[in-house]
XYZ file of C-alpha atoms in Angstrom:
562
model
C -61.092 -36.883 17.466
C -62.200 -38.926 14.467
C -59.594 -37.241 12.304
C -56.943 -38.422 14.720
C -58.204 -41.996 14.993
C -58.901 -42.507 11.315
C -55.475 -41.443 10.141
C -53.180 -44.476 9.819
C -50.017 -42.620 10.743
C -51.205 -40.118 13.290
C -48.822 -41.430 15.960
C -46.038 -40.038 13.835
C -47.750 -36.708 13.402
C -47.482 -36.733 9.588
C -50.937 -35.243 9.115
C -49.835 -31.862 10.383
C -46.092 -32.025 10.285
C -45.892 -28.234 10.264
C -42.377 -27.254 11.282
C -42.128 -23.462 11.533
C -39.789 -21.944 8.966
C -36.942 -19.460 9.099
C -34.936 -18.171 12.068
C -37.966 -18.205 14.385
C -38.004 -22.006 14.241
C -34.587 -22.086 15.951
C -34.696 -19.032 18.217
C -38.106 -19.886 19.671
C -37.634 -23.656 19.380
C -39.694 -25.719 21.811
C -39.585 -28.962 19.813
C -37.281 -31.502 21.450
C -35.757 -32.505 18.096
C -34.832 -28.945 17.136
C -33.379 -28.233 20.577
C -31.422 -31.502 20.431
C -29.993 -30.417 17.078
C -29.031 -27.006 18.509
C -27.252 -28.640 21.453
C -25.329 -30.984 19.158
C -24.243 -28.182 16.814
C -23.181 -25.938 19.706
C -21.170 -28.729 21.302
C -19.469 -29.579 17.999
C -18.318 -25.991 17.482
C -17.036 -25.881 21.069
C -15.265 -29.198 20.419
C -13.554 -27.626 17.412
C -12.530 -24.534 19.412
C -11.264 -26.606 22.344
C -9.475 -28.802 19.808
C -7.793 -25.752 18.267
C -6.415 -24.878 21.728
C -5.165 -28.470 22.062
C -3.409 -28.137 18.671
C -1.581 -25.046 19.984
C -0.581 -26.968 23.122
C 0.780 -29.899 21.085
C 2.515 -27.562 18.605
C 4.358 -25.937 21.516
C 5.317 -29.362 22.922
C 6.465 -30.746 19.565
C 10.085 -30.189 20.586
C 11.961 -28.915 23.679
C 12.377 -25.167 24.148
C 9.772 -22.411 23.767
C 8.468 -22.303 20.179
C 5.143 -20.493 19.844
C 3.779 -19.334 23.199
C 5.148 -18.171 26.527
C 4.483 -20.256 29.668
C 1.723 -17.899 30.853
C -0.260 -18.267 27.609
C 0.490 -22.021 27.651
C -1.262 -22.307 31.022
C -4.192 -20.277 29.696
C -4.464 -22.730 26.785
C -4.450 -25.814 29.050
C -7.020 -24.250 31.413
C -9.421 -23.131 28.700
C -9.004 -26.366 26.722
C -10.186 -28.309 29.779
C -13.078 -25.989 30.688
C -14.362 -25.737 27.104
C -14.149 -29.481 26.424
C -15.852 -30.511 29.683
C -18.540 -27.828 30.038
C -18.899 -26.688 26.426
C -18.467 -29.862 24.373
C -19.070 -33.160 26.202
C -21.912 -32.192 28.564
C -24.036 -30.225 26.043
C -23.576 -32.984 23.445
C -25.035 -35.608 25.771
C -27.931 -33.255 26.614
C -28.478 -32.953 22.856
C -28.667 -36.746 22.534
C -31.084 -36.825 25.493
C -33.339 -34.189 23.932
C -33.456 -35.960 20.605
C -33.817 -39.546 21.772
C -35.517 -39.786 25.186
C -39.010 -38.662 24.052
C -38.737 -40.990 21.030
C -37.536 -43.897 23.175
C -40.251 -43.641 25.841
C -43.143 -42.738 23.532
C -43.542 -39.163 24.816
C -44.708 -36.328 22.535
C -41.953 -33.973 23.716
C -39.927 -32.987 26.773
C -41.969 -32.082 29.859
C -41.030 -28.374 29.996
C -40.649 -27.205 26.419
C -39.969 -23.507 27.078
C -37.530 -24.244 29.894
C -35.807 -26.551 27.400
C -35.390 -23.612 25.024
C -34.085 -21.384 27.836
C -31.590 -23.988 29.051
C -30.098 -24.173 25.557
C -29.870 -20.424 24.947
C -28.071 -19.920 28.255
C -25.152 -21.827 26.711
C -24.473 -19.156 24.083
C -23.537 -16.221 26.386
C -21.650 -18.618 28.688
C -19.653 -20.034 25.756
C -18.928 -16.530 24.430
C -17.784 -15.433 27.884
C -15.407 -18.394 28.190
C -13.972 -17.909 24.700
C -13.856 -14.123 25.108
C -11.787 -14.321 28.300
C -8.661 -14.571 26.094
C -9.236 -10.929 25.118
C -9.548 -9.563 28.677
C -6.719 -7.759 30.510
C -4.151 -10.355 31.591
C -5.625 -13.003 29.281
C -7.739 -16.057 30.087
C -7.716 -17.885 33.461
C -4.531 -19.938 33.806
C -5.059 -21.855 37.052
C -5.824 -25.216 35.394
C -9.375 -26.388 34.604
C -9.793 -27.404 38.269
C -9.406 -23.714 39.241
C -7.392 -24.449 42.391
C -6.873 -21.767 45.005
C -4.652 -19.884 45.740
C -3.873 -19.347 42.016
C -7.470 -18.349 41.315
C -7.233 -15.618 43.976
C -4.389 -13.982 42.021
C -5.875 -14.059 38.482
C -7.020 -11.051 36.483
C -10.630 -10.073 35.647
C -11.039 -13.021 33.246
C -11.320 -15.265 36.330
C -14.557 -13.487 37.273
C -15.885 -13.943 33.732
C -14.980 -17.621 33.951
C -16.810 -17.992 37.279
C -19.895 -16.254 35.859
C -19.812 -18.472 32.757
C -19.593 -21.600 34.939
C -22.623 -20.443 36.954
C -24.658 -19.992 33.760
C -23.564 -23.380 32.383
C -24.475 -24.982 35.726
C -27.932 -23.393 35.690
C -28.444 -24.726 32.167
C -27.399 -28.232 33.270
C -29.747 -28.210 36.260
C -32.710 -27.087 34.137
C -31.947 -29.724 31.521
C -31.724 -32.384 34.258
C -35.054 -31.446 35.854
C -36.615 -31.637 32.398
C -35.160 -35.097 31.726
C -36.226 -36.501 35.111
C -39.807 -35.239 34.826
C -40.069 -36.431 31.208
C -38.863 -39.943 32.045
C -40.866 -40.364 35.251
C -44.150 -38.810 34.070
C -44.393 -39.168 30.298
C -43.581 -42.788 29.445
C -46.058 -44.546 27.172
C -48.590 -46.789 28.983
C -46.994 -50.199 29.457
C -43.425 -48.953 29.556
C -42.368 -49.659 33.123
C -39.024 -48.361 34.379
C -37.448 -51.792 33.945
C -38.532 -51.880 30.292
C -36.961 -48.529 29.438
C -34.041 -48.410 26.997
C -30.658 -48.268 28.757
C -29.968 -44.813 27.317
C -33.030 -43.442 29.141
C -31.910 -45.210 32.353
C -28.368 -43.847 32.237
C -29.679 -40.322 31.620
C -32.204 -40.557 34.461
C -29.362 -41.428 36.856
C -27.035 -38.820 35.309
C -29.686 -36.117 35.750
C -29.949 -36.860 39.474
C -26.150 -36.677 39.722
C -26.140 -33.290 37.985
C -28.751 -31.851 40.327
C -26.769 -33.140 43.313
C -23.327 -31.822 42.374
C -23.664 -28.704 40.192
C -24.611 -26.596 43.282
C -21.415 -27.857 44.973
C -19.327 -26.439 42.122
C -21.364 -23.227 42.309
C -20.522 -22.997 46.024
C -16.790 -23.528 45.444
C -16.503 -20.883 42.722
C -18.718 -18.441 44.663
C -16.399 -18.786 47.669
C -13.506 -18.105 45.274
C -15.331 -14.989 44.059
C -15.927 -13.655 47.582
C -12.265 -14.356 48.464
C -11.273 -12.306 45.435
C -13.521 -9.278 45.992
C -15.327 -9.260 49.330
C -12.641 -9.848 51.929
C -13.497 -13.440 52.866
C -10.643 -15.906 53.392
C -12.174 -19.329 52.710
C -9.092 -20.452 50.766
C -6.535 -17.826 51.812
C -4.166 -19.073 54.542
C -3.273 -15.472 55.455
C -6.763 -15.107 56.909
C -7.024 -18.601 58.368
C -8.436 -20.222 55.207
C -7.315 -23.470 53.638
C -6.554 -24.032 49.930
C -6.946 -27.791 50.455
C -10.583 -27.189 51.468
C -11.163 -25.900 47.927
C -9.833 -29.180 46.543
C -12.201 -31.188 48.747
C -15.209 -29.132 47.642
C -14.170 -29.137 43.983
C -13.565 -32.879 43.793
C -16.778 -33.648 45.654
C -18.318 -32.120 42.535
C -15.568 -33.249 40.169
C -15.689 -36.972 40.678
C -19.447 -37.443 40.149
C -18.899 -35.079 37.184
C -16.570 -37.672 35.644
C -19.450 -40.175 35.772
C -21.887 -37.555 34.462
C -19.669 -37.495 31.368
C -19.463 -41.296 30.984
C -22.853 -42.732 32.066
C -24.770 -41.445 29.006
C -21.926 -42.933 26.914
C -22.584 -46.296 28.592
C -26.242 -45.852 27.649
C -25.440 -45.259 23.971
C -23.107 -48.282 23.831
C -25.844 -50.374 25.512
C -28.158 -49.448 22.602
C -25.653 -49.996 19.798
C -24.020 -53.304 20.844
C -27.302 -55.323 21.007
C -28.504 -53.828 17.707
C -25.453 -54.996 15.734
C -25.115 -58.270 17.657
C -28.770 -59.034 16.698
C -29.382 -60.006 20.331
C -30.992 -58.614 23.445
C -28.666 -56.843 25.874
C -27.174 -59.436 28.215
C -28.051 -58.773 31.862
C -30.326 -55.726 31.494
C -31.211 -55.605 35.210
C -27.567 -55.901 36.254
C -26.762 -52.978 33.907
C -29.381 -50.822 35.648
C -28.090 -51.761 39.104
C -24.456 -51.286 38.039
C -25.262 -47.800 36.735
C -26.995 -46.919 40.014
C -24.063 -48.328 42.016
C -21.569 -46.235 40.058
C -23.655 -43.121 40.742
C -23.868 -43.791 44.499
C -20.203 -44.799 44.879
C -19.083 -41.727 42.904
C -19.847 -39.612 46.000
C -17.348 -41.406 48.253
C -14.205 -41.515 46.088
C -13.445 -37.828 45.500
C -10.187 -37.569 47.477
C -8.331 -40.098 45.311
C -7.432 -36.935 43.369
C -5.736 -35.640 46.519
C -3.358 -38.362 47.770
C -0.452 -35.869 47.677
C -2.105 -33.207 49.854
C -0.923 -34.651 53.163
C -3.960 -36.846 53.801
C -3.745 -39.211 56.818
C -2.967 -42.837 55.934
C -6.449 -43.891 57.107
C -7.974 -41.473 54.607
C -5.699 -42.704 51.843
C -6.718 -46.309 52.550
C -10.430 -45.484 52.560
C -10.321 -43.632 49.237
C -8.045 -46.261 47.709
C -10.432 -49.121 48.586
C -13.526 -47.123 47.572
C -11.958 -46.377 44.186
C -11.119 -50.042 43.633
C -14.711 -50.899 44.588
C -16.196 -48.601 41.924
C -14.263 -50.599 39.298
C -16.571 -53.571 39.978
C -19.879 -52.194 38.555
C -17.906 -50.671 35.668
C -16.448 -54.095 34.881
C -19.971 -55.604 35.081
C -20.975 -53.342 32.188
C -17.971 -54.323 30.074
C -18.630 -58.043 30.698
C -22.290 -57.505 29.758
C -21.366 -55.858 26.435
C -18.910 -58.636 25.611
C -21.494 -61.284 26.582
C -24.026 -59.516 24.321
C -21.625 -59.780 21.396
C -20.778 -63.417 22.209
C -22.312 -65.720 19.575
C -24.340 -62.872 18.115
C -24.784 -62.348 14.362
C -22.429 -59.373 14.473
C -21.982 -56.914 11.638
C -19.378 -54.173 11.731
C -21.027 -50.994 10.504
C -19.561 -47.699 11.726
C -21.708 -47.398 14.921
C -20.567 -50.889 15.995
C -16.931 -50.120 15.139
C -17.027 -47.056 17.396
C -18.776 -49.093 20.109
C -16.100 -51.816 20.015
C -13.390 -49.155 19.857
C -15.009 -47.544 22.906
C -14.994 -50.817 24.885
C -11.362 -51.538 23.983
C -9.950 -48.087 24.715
C -12.197 -47.302 27.679
C -11.004 -50.539 29.314
C -7.391 -49.337 29.000
C -8.437 -46.033 30.599
C -10.159 -47.939 33.393
C -7.070 -50.018 34.135
C -4.812 -46.946 34.286
C -7.392 -45.470 36.679
C -7.033 -48.518 38.912
C -3.268 -48.028 38.891
C -3.682 -44.372 39.883
C -6.089 -45.471 42.648
C -3.150 -47.088 44.475
C -1.988 -44.335 46.827
C 1.722 -45.321 46.861
C 1.852 -45.380 43.034
C -0.196 -42.194 42.748
C 2.338 -40.344 44.916
C 4.818 -40.844 42.061
C 2.449 -40.354 39.122
C 0.363 -37.429 40.459
C 0.388 -34.457 38.047
C 2.427 -36.278 35.414
C 1.478 -37.114 31.847
C 0.325 -40.532 33.079
C -2.728 -38.774 34.531
C -3.254 -36.871 31.256
C -3.143 -40.164 29.337
C -5.560 -41.808 31.802
C -8.311 -39.218 31.655
C -8.065 -38.726 27.902
C -8.470 -42.473 27.438
C -11.636 -42.226 29.533
C -13.039 -38.949 28.188
C -11.940 -38.854 24.532
C -12.059 -42.560 23.771
C -14.896 -42.917 26.262
C -17.354 -40.050 25.901
C -16.371 -38.914 22.397
C -16.234 -42.363 20.748
C -19.635 -43.185 22.289
C -21.041 -39.952 20.845
C -19.711 -40.833 17.403
C -21.258 -44.293 17.784
C -24.606 -42.724 18.754
C -24.408 -40.194 15.916
C -23.872 -42.853 13.234
C -26.540 -45.066 14.838
C -29.310 -42.461 14.995
C -28.445 -40.022 12.191
C -30.582 -41.953 9.620
C -33.556 -41.375 11.945
C -32.639 -37.698 12.420
C -32.004 -36.727 8.805
C -33.745 -39.388 6.718
C -30.551 -40.175 4.799
C -27.840 -42.797 5.307
C -24.308 -41.518 5.890
C -21.603 -42.848 3.547
C -20.445 -46.125 5.174
C -16.922 -46.119 3.717
C -16.366 -42.520 4.870
C -17.651 -43.462 8.319
C -15.118 -46.299 8.510
C -12.327 -43.976 7.391
C -13.330 -41.594 10.210
C -13.287 -44.465 12.713
C -9.867 -45.829 11.759
C -8.275 -42.370 11.575
C -9.727 -41.504 14.998
C -8.716 -44.779 16.676
C -5.169 -44.882 15.270
C -4.321 -41.208 15.803
C -5.924 -41.210 19.268
C -3.622 -44.026 20.377
C -0.573 -42.416 18.730
C -1.379 -39.249 20.697
C -2.131 -40.544 24.163
C -0.443 -43.936 24.517
C 3.105 -42.446 24.597
C 1.964 -40.145 27.414
C 1.840 -43.150 29.761
C 5.593 -43.581 29.234
C 6.236 -39.848 29.602
C 4.398 -39.911 32.925
C 6.207 -43.016 34.158
C 9.479 -41.277 33.255
C 8.429 -38.288 35.373
C 7.341 -35.598 32.921
C 5.015 -33.197 34.779
C 1.895 -31.884 33.044
C 1.079 -28.210 32.335
C 4.735 -27.400 31.553
C 5.500 -25.502 28.344
C 9.072 -26.829 28.164
C 10.823 -30.080 28.988
C 14.313 -31.653 28.905
C 15.648 -33.533 25.904
C 14.926 -37.069 27.163
C 11.159 -36.529 26.657
C 11.496 -35.220 23.091
C 10.710 -38.318 21.007
C 7.455 -39.306 22.694
C 6.289 -35.674 22.717
C 6.954 -35.344 18.980
C 5.003 -38.563 18.390
C 2.087 -37.349 20.532
C 1.973 -34.016 18.678
C 1.866 -35.715 15.269
C -0.951 -37.968 16.521
C -2.874 -34.996 17.917
C -2.859 -33.169 14.577
C -3.963 -36.341 12.812
C -6.800 -36.808 15.321
C -7.901 -33.185 14.921
C -7.934 -33.448 11.119
C -10.002 -36.655 11.386
C -12.742 -34.646 13.139
C -12.623 -31.939 10.432
C -13.040 -34.760 7.892
C -16.015 -36.037 9.935
C -17.734 -32.647 9.783
C -17.270 -31.965 6.083
C -17.597 -35.502 4.704
C -20.305 -36.939 6.980
C -22.173 -34.343 9.071
C -22.720 -31.717 6.336
C -23.935 -34.170 3.646
C -26.388 -35.685 6.158
C -27.676 -32.258 7.232
C -28.188 -31.311 3.577
C -30.062 -34.556 2.931
C -27.473 -35.915 0.516
C -27.266 -39.663 0.620
C -29.356 -42.799 0.205
C -32.857 -42.407 1.696
C -32.860 -44.150 5.074
C -35.405 -46.948 5.637
C -37.505 -46.875 8.802
C -35.339 -49.600 10.386
C -31.898 -49.192 8.756
C -30.060 -51.629 11.063
C -32.374 -54.656 10.892
C -31.394 -57.765 8.944
C -33.853 -59.532 6.562
C -35.238 -61.547 9.516
C -36.137 -58.304 11.293
C -33.460 -58.702 13.980
C -31.414 -55.668 14.946
C -32.233 -52.317 16.511
C -35.179 -52.416 18.904
C -37.017 -49.546 20.512
C -39.787 -47.059 19.853
C -37.500 -44.679 17.946
C -37.498 -47.224 15.088
C -41.324 -47.253 14.977
C -41.527 -43.784 13.423
C -40.602 -43.010 9.802
C -37.166 -41.724 8.754
C -36.645 -38.808 9.126
C -38.574 -38.626 12.412
C -41.562 -36.300 11.853
C -41.614 -32.932 13.599
C -44.310 -34.201 15.999
C -44.295 -37.807 17.213
C -46.464 -39.847 19.606
C -49.125 -37.166 20.031
C -51.360 -39.853 21.484
C -49.736 -42.442 23.739
C -48.756 -45.574 21.807
C -49.809 -48.983 23.142
C -46.772 -51.229 23.451
C -46.042 -54.912 23.128
C -44.876 -56.933 26.142
C -41.243 -55.896 25.652
C -42.104 -52.172 25.340
C -40.003 -51.981 22.174
C -42.731 -52.095 19.496
C -45.995 -50.222 19.009
C -48.991 -52.567 18.844
C -51.503 -49.818 18.355
C -50.908 -46.103 18.064
C -54.500 -45.204 18.918
C -55.654 -44.023 22.305
C -55.971 -47.054 24.543
C -59.620 -48.132 24.889
C -59.661 -48.021 28.689
C -58.880 -44.298 28.604
C -62.124 -42.354 28.357
C -60.865 -38.781 28.273
C -61.120 -37.171 24.828
C -57.633 -36.730 23.354
C -57.387 -34.051 20.697
C -54.622 -33.834 18.138
C -51.522 -32.290 19.591
C -52.266 -33.123 23.226
C -51.014 -35.966 25.359
C -53.062 -37.557 28.089
C -50.752 -38.393 30.966
């Protein structure tokens, strides 16, 4: 006990910062930082693989006619690109951010269930291999679109079963990760950190985790019904036996629309950390941000059929889902106004994390407006399944989720690795990403308005120019991410760069990034907050890292009294 109390830095765990060495450290990892790193690396490699499929898609669409692939393989590429990006890249990356940052932000020593954390990561590997390996099965990969609509899924080859199994495993991993996050946030916050003093990133993940637990079983049900239709004689979605393919769409989108918010809420959390730090101000309207996030989560359950306006829905149903979708734009707009109000009259500096955050706000707002347009049932009847929809959801998911992840990476990587990334290279990555992203996806709005349907391998001559432009942009965007890996990620992982100070984003007056993660040294020690820190009134700074005097239980090194 005395050894713990007498050591000046014991809250950071420096006195026995014994990280295990070799392959065992990673295979048996139970440390939240190591598991967060594994998640982020896995998701980046899946991003690169999904991106390679996208490059093949854009190469085929560079000009009219069939160039590289036949239509069947083209549909396999579009299906697997969607599945891999959503379930293999975006979701695991946000879980990686959660693993790394939530214990640091709330003053917890680790995640609540360390071994379950390890298991939930390692489930991703066989699932990812199964998805990628489906290309080599008889008949090739699933080609029913990432939404896996019946009746196409009932006619696919054996790779469809592998895809369903992989989705089940990925879903189990998500549910375990979510339980872990909820228990960690609710039970392991430092004394004095009430829920309404938590960082916004922790709040958005708490709400996201509840969403995941609510909707992943719905997806599991839909794909299990597909499986039994395929092999066990049921006819849930087969009209020949009295089933209904539209029922599949209802079940899928009841999962799929909250899923869209699962992929964007943690991004909102990251932006809500970065914008105040570089504006040198507190987040404007913290409470309204929390309530807006909760409202988005609740409303996400009543808007699912806006994906289905063309299925023969009654007008009453169309009106309900149209109004509900317009309503969900309100809390989303509250967030954007709050970020802009935070920047207003702040002492802003434009380092790479802030550039990506501003880029996120700008491009995500465009994606939000195109979503509002698609929410209008009469307009959606014309634009359904055209490239306008492709443009809309890439503006939300690429410029939304991905730009926020880049912002979070640049913001926290000094704390993760102990070295500063190269600022000029970071800015090059930002400008390449922003410019090529817009060259790729902005023309798709015009293609969609002109009537070009998505998931087609060929198209008439009048769509040629915008498609060529989009393909050039896509290759530029892909190369920008290769540049990011080799010029920024690898040097940071190897420790090459300026040593990072403990608070790299604070100005000489001490204003800037706030939160407990900036109270530990850079790089963050292997073990942090082994005894609960005592916080100041704002719950952003450690007043005293010793055990609080009113707690009488003995606290030994390496344990946490909660």
